[in-house]
Coordinates of C-alpha atoms and ligand atoms in Angstrom, one line a residue:
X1 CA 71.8 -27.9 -27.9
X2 CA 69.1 -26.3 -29.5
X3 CA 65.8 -26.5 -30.6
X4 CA 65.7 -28.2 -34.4
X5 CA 64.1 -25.8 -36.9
X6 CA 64.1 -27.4 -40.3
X7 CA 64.6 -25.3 -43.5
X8 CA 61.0 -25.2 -45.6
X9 CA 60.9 -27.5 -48.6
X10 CA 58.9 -28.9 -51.5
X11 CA 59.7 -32.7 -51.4
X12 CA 59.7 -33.4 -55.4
X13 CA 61.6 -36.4 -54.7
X14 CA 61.5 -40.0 -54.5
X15 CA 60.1 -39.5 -50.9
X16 CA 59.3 -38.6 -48.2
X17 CA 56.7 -36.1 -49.7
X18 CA 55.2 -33.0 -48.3
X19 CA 53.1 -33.9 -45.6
X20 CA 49.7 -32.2 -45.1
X21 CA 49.4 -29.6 -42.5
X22 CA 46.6 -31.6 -40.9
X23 CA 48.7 -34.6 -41.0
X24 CA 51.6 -32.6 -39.1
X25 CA 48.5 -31.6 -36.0
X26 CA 47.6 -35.1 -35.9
X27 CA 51.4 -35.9 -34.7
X28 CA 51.9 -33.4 -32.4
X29 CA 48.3 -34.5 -30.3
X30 CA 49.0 -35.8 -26.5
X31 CA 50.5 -39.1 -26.5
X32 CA 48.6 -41.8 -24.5
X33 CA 49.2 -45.6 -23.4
X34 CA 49.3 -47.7 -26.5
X35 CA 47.1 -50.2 -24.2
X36 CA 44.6 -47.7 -23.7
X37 CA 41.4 -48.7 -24.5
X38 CA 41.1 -45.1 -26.9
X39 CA 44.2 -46.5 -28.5
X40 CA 43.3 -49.3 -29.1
X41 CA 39.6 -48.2 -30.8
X42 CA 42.1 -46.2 -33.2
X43 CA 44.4 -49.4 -34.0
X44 CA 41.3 -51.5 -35.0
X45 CA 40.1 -48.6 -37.2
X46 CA 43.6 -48.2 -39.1
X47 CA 43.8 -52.3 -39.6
X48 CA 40.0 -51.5 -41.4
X49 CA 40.9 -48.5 -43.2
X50 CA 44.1 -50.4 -44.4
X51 CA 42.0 -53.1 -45.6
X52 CA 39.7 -50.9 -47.8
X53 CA 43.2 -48.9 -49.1
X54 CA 44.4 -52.3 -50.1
X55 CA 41.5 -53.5 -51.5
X56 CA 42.1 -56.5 -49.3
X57 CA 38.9 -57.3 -46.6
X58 CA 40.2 -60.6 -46.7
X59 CA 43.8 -60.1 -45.5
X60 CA 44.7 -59.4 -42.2
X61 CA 46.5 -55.7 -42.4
X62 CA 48.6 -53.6 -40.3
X63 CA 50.8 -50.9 -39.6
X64 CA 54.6 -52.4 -38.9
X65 CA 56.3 -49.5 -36.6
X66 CA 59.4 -48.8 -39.2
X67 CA 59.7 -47.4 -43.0
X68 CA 58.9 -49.0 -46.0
X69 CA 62.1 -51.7 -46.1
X70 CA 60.3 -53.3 -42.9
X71 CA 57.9 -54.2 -44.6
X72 CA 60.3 -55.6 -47.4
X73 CA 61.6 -57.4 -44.5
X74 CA 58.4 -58.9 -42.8
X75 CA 57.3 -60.4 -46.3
X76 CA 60.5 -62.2 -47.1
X77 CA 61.9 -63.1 -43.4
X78 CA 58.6 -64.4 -42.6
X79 CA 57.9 -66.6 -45.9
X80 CA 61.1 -67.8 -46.5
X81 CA 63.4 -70.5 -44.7
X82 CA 66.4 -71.7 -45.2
X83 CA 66.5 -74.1 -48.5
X84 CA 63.2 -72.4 -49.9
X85 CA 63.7 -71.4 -53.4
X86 CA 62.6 -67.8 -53.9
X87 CA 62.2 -65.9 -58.0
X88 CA 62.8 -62.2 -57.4
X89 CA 62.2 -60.1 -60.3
X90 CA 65.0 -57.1 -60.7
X91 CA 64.2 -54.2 -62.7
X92 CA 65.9 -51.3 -59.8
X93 CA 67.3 -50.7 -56.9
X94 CA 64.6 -52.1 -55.1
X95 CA 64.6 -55.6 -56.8
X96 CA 67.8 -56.3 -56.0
X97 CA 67.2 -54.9 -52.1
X98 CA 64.4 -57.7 -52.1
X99 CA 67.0 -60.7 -53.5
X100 CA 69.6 -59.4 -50.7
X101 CA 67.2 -60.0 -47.9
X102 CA 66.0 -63.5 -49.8
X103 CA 69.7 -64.4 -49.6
X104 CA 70.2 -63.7 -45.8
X105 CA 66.8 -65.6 -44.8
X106 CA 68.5 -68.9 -46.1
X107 CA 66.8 -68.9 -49.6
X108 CA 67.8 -70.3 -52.7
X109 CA 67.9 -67.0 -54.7
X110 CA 66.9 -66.8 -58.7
X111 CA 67.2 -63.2 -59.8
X112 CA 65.2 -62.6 -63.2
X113 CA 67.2 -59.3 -63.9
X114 CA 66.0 -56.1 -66.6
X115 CA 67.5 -53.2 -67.8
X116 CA 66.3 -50.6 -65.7
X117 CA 64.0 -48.5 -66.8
X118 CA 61.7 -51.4 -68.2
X119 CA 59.3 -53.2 -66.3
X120 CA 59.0 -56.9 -65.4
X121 CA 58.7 -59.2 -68.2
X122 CA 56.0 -61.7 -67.0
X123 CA 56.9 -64.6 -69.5
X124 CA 60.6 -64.4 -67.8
X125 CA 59.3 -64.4 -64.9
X126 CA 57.3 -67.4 -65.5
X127 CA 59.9 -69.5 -67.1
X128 CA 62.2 -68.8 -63.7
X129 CA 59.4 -70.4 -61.7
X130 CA 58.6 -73.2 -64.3
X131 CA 61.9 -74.8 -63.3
X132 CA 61.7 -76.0 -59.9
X133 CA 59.0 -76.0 -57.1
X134 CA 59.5 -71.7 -56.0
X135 CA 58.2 -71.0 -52.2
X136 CA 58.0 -67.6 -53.2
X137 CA 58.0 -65.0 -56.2
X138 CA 58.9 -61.4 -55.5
X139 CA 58.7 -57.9 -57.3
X140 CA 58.2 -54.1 -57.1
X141 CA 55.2 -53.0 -58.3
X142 CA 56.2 -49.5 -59.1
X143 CA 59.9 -49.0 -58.9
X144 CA 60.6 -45.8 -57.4
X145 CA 64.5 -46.1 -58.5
X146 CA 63.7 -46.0 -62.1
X147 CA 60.2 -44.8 -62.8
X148 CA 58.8 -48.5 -63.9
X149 CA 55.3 -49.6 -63.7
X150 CA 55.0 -53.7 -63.8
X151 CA 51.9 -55.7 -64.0
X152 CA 51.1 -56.6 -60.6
X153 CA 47.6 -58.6 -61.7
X154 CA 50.2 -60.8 -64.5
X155 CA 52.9 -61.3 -62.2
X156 CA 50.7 -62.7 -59.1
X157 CA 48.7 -64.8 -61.8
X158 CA 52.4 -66.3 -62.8
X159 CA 52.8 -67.0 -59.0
X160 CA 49.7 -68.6 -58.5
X161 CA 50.0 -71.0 -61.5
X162 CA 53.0 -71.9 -60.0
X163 CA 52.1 -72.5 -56.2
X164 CA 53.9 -69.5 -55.3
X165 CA 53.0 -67.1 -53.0
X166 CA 53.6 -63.7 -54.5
X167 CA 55.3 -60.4 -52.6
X168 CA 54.7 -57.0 -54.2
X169 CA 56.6 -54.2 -53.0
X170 CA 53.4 -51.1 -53.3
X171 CA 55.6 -48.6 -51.2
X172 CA 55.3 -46.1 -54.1
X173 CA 52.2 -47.5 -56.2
X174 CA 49.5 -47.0 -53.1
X175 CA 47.1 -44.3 -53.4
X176 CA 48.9 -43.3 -56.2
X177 CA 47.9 -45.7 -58.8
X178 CA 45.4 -48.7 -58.4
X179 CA 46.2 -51.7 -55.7
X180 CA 43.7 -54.2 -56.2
X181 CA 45.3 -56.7 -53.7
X182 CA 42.2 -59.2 -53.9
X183 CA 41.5 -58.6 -58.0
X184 CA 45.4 -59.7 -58.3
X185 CA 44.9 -62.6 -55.3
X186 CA 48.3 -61.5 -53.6
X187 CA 49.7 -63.2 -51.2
X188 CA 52.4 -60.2 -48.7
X189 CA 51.7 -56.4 -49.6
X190 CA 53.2 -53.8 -48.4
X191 CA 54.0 -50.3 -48.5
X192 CA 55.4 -47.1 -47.2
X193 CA 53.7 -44.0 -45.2
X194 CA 56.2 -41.5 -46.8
X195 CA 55.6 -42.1 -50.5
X196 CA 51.7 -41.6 -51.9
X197 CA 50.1 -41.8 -48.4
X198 CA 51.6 -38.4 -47.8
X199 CA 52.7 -39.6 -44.0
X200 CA 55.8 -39.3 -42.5
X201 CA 58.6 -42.1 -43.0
X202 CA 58.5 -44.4 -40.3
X203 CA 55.4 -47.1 -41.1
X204 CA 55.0 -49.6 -43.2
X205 CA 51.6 -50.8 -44.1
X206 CA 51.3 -54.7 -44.7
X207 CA 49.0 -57.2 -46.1
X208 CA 49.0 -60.9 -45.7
X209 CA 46.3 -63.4 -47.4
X210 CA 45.4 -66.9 -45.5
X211 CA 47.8 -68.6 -47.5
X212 CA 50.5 -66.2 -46.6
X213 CA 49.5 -66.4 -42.7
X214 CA 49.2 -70.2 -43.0
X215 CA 52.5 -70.5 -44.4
X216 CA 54.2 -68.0 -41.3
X217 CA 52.2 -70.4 -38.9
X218 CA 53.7 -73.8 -40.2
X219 CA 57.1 -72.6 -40.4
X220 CA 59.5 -75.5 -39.4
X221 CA 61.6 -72.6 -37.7
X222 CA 61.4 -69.6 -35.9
X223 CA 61.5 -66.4 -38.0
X224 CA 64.8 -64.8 -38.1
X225 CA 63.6 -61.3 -37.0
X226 CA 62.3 -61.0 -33.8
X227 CA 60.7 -57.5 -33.9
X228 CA 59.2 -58.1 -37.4
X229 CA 57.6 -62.2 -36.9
X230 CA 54.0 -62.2 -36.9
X231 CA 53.1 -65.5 -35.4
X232 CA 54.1 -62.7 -32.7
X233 CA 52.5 -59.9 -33.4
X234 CA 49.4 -61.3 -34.1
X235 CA 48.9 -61.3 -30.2
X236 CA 50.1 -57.4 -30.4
X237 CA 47.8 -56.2 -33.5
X238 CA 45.1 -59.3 -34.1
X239 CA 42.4 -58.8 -31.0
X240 CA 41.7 -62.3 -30.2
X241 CA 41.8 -62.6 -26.9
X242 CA 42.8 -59.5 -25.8
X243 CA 45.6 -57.5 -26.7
X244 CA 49.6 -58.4 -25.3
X245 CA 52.7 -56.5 -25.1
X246 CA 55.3 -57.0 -27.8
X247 CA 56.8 -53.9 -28.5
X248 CA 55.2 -50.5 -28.3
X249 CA 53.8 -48.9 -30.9
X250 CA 54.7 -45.5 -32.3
X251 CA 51.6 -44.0 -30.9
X252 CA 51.7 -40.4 -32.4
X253 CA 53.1 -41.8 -35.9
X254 CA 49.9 -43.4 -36.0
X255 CA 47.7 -40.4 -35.3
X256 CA 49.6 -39.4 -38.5
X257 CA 48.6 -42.6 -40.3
X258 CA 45.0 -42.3 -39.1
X259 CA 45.1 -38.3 -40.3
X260 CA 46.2 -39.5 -43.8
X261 CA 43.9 -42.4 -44.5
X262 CA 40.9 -39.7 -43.5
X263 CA 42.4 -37.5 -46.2
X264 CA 42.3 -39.9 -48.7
X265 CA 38.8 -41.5 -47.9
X266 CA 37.6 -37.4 -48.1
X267 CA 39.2 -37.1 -51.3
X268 CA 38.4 -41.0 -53.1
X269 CA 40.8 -43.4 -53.4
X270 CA 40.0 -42.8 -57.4
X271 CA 39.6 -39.5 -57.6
X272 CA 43.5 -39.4 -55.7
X273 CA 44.6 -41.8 -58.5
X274 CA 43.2 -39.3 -61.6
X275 CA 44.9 -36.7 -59.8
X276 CA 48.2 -38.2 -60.2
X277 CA 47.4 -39.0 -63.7
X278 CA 46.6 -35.4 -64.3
X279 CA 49.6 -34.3 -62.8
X280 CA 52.1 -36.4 -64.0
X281 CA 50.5 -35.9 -67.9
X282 CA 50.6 -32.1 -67.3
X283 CA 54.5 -32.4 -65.9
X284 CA 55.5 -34.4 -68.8
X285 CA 54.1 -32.0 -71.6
X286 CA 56.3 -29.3 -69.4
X287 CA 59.3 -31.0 -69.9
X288 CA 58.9 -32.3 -73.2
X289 CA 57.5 -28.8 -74.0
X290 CA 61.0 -27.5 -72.3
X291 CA 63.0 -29.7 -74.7
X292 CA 64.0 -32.4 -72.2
X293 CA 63.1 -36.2 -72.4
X294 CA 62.1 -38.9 -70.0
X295 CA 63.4 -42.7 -69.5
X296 CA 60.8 -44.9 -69.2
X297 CA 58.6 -45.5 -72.1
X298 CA 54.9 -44.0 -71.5
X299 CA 53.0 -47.1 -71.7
X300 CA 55.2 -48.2 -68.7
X301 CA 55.5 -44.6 -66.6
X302 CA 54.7 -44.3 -62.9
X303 CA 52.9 -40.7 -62.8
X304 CA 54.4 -40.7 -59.0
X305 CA 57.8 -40.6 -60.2
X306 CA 59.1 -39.3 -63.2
X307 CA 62.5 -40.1 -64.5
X308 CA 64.3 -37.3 -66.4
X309 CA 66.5 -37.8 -68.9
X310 CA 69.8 -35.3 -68.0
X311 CA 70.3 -33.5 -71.2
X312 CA 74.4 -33.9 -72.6
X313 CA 76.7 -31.3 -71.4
X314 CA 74.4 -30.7 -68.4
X315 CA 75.4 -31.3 -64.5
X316 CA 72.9 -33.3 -62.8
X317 CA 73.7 -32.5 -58.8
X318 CA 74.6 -28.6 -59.9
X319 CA 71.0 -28.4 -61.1
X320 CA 69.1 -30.1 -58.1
X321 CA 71.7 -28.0 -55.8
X322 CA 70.3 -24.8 -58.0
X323 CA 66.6 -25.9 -57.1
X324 CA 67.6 -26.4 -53.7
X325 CA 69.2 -23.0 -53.3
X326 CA 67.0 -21.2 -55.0
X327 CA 63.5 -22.6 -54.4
X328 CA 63.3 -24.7 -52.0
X329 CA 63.0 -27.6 -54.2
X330 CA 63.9 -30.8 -53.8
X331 CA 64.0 -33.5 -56.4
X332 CA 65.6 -37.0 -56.5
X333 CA 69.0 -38.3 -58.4
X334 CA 69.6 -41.3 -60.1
X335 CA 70.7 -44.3 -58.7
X336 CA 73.2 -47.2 -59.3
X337 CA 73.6 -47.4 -63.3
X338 CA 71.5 -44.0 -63.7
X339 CA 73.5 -42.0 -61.4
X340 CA 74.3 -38.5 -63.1
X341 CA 72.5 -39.5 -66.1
X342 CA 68.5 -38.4 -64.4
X343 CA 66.4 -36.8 -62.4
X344 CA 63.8 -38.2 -60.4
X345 CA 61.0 -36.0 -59.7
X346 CA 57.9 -37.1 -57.4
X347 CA 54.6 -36.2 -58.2
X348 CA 53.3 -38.1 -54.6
X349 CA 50.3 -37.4 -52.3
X350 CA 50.6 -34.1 -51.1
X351 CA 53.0 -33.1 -53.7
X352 CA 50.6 -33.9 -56.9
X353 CA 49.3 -30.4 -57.4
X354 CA 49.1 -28.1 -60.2
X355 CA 51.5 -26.0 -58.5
X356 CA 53.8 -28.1 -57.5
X357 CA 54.1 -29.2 -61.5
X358 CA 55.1 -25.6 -62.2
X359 CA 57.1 -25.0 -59.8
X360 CA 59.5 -27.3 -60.6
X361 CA 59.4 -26.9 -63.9
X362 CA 59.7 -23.0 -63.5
X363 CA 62.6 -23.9 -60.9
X364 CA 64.4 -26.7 -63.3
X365 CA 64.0 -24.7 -66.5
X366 CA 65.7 -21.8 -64.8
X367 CA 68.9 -24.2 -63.6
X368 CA 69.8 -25.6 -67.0
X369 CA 69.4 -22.2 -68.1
X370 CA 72.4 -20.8 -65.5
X371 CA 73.9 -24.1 -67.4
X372 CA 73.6 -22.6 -70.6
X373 CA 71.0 -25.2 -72.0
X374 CA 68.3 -23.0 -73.7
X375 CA 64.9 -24.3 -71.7
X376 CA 61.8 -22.7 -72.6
X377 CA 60.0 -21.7 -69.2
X378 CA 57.3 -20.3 -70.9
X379 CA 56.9 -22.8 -73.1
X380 CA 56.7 -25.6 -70.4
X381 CA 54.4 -23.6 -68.5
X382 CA 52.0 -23.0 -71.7
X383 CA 52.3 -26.6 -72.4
X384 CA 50.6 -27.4 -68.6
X385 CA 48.5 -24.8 -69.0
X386 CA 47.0 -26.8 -71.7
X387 CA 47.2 -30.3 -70.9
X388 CA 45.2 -28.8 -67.5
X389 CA 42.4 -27.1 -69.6
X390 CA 41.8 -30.2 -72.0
Ligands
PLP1 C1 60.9 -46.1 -50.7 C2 60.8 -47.5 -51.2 C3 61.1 -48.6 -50.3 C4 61.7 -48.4 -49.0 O1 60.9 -47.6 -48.1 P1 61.6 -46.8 -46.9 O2 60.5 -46.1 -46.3 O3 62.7 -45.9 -47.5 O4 62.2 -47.8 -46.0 C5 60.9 -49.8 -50.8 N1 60.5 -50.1 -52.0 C6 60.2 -49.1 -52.9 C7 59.7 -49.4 -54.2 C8 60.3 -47.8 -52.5 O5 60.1 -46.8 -53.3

């Protein structure tokens, strides 16, 4: 064997996104005990710092030690039991990941299923739940498969009126667009390190209200997961008492975690939110400018995540294998029904820079042009220049 030297890149995609040099020293510092009392100090500050990123000082918050679909898995394996009913909202990939897992926890499974590309229709929603008592009403709040954004503050109201406790995916939305987790009166939260936080993969962010926690304590049975049930690690990550072993945690990935949350406090959680605005209006006046088209409608568009319309005649995976090749570039396919019909590009943490916006549009424009499909480089670029001036 020998030592791993990965290629460079620019992650354009639907994640993982670049990750900070900063954030890359944090994970390479000594490792120590993960009972150590220094280790600890840091776990108690993350669990704050989540709670402010959240907007959620009245949840309790932690890091689960796996990517984003952990925390997928915590939130429904924990709520639901066998017989529950559970309302999951499908509008991507991820919607349907969510009903999966509802399925193989025992629940009764309503799916309240969209085109993709549109977001979750809240009166739909509500008539799903308005048919029989609902344990639990799930959805994504920014589907990264399609480039949706749904309305997270309408959807938990829904929930609420309906004595359902609400689960919203945020692996893509947080830090890039607003989580208000106590103005919408959630109930599970989670999210992703690899997405807007700028992190590596390999945490997952969660947040659970007292309902949420009171409904994991009464369970008439065990959770199904063993590594993911937080009437057990509440001894590991709560403090009462003193801390116990339940697993290990990834000690350096959360140096990582603790790097990025101090990057994001320096910057402003708002000021990090108009950023990805910015970006993701100047990237869109590029393309449009360059004669191509987006998916989603813009009153609906996530600026982390930018579905691309793939012109006619054009070859989706020759293009992103030209940006590849040629710049280092990497940006996302489509999935399930929009597979060979868009792009996906990310605009997330790290990533959401001026110049990564040209870039890839200087990159894109120049492999539909080796496809014959007359895109104006200069005319994109222009196009950002202006949108960045105004
Ligand atoms: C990326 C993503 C996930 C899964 O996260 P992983 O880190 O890939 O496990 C879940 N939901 C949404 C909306 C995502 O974008």
């Amino acid at each position: 064997m020998q030592t791993f030297q990965p290629p460079r890149r620019i992650l354009m995609g639907p994640g993982p996104s670049d990750v900070s040099p900063r954030v890359l020293g944090a994970l390479a510092r000594p490792t120590i005990g993960h009972l150590d009392p220094a280790f600890q100090a840091l776990m108690e500050e993350i669990k704050g710092a989540l709670q402010r990123l959240f907007n959620a000082p009245d949840h309790a918050c932690v890091p689960l030690p796996a990517p984003g679909t952990a925390g997928m898995e915590a939130a429904i394996m924990n709520l639901l039991e066998p017989g529950d009913r559970a309302v999951i909202a499908v509008n991507g990939a991820f919607g349907g990941r969510m009903a999966d897992m509802a399925g193989r926890a025992g629940a009764t499974v309503v799916t309240v299923d969209h085109d993709w590309g549109q977001p979750v229709d809240p009166a739909r929603v509500e008539a799903a739940l308005a048919e029989a008592p609902t344990k639990v009403l799930a959805f994504v709040h920014a589907e990264t498969s399609t480039g949706a954004r749904s309305d997270a503050a309408s959807l938990c109201a829904v929930a609420r009126r309906h004595g359902a406790l609400s689960v919203v995916d945020c692996v893509t939305s947080l830090g890039g667009i607003v989580v208000d987790v106590a103005g919408w009166d959630a109930d599970v939260v989670y999210s992703g390190t690899q997405k807007c936080l700028s992190a590596p993969p390999g945490l997952s962010p969660i947040a659970l209200s007292k309902r949420a926690q009171a409904a994991i304590s009464g369970r008439k049975e065990k959770v199904r997961n063993w590594l993911l049930d937080f009437n057990l690690l509440r001894s590991y990550w709560g403090g009462e008492g003193g801390r116990t072993y339940h697993h290990t945690a990834p000690i350096n990935a959360l140096y990582g975690l603790h790097e990025a949350l101090v990057a994001i406090f320096e910057e402003g959680q708002q000021a990090a939110i108009v950023r990805h605005a910015r970006m993701h209006e100047a990237l869109v006046a590029g393309l449009e400018a360059a004669g191509l088209k987006m998916l989603v409608a813009e009153p609906h568009r996530l600026p982390q995540l930018n579905t691309v319309l793939v012109p006619e005649g054009v070859d989706e995976a020759a293009a992103r294998a030209h940006v590849l090749k040629t710049w280092d570039l990497e940006i996302g396919a489509g999935l399930g029904p929009l597979k060979g019909k868009v792009w996906r590009i990310g605009l997330m943490g790290a990533s959401a820079t001026a110049w990564h916006v040209r870039l890839c549009l200087t990159a894109l424009c120049e492999a539909l042009a080796a496809q014959g499909f007359a895109a104006d480089a200069r005319a994109a670029l222009a196009a950002v220049d202006a949108k960045l001036a105004a």
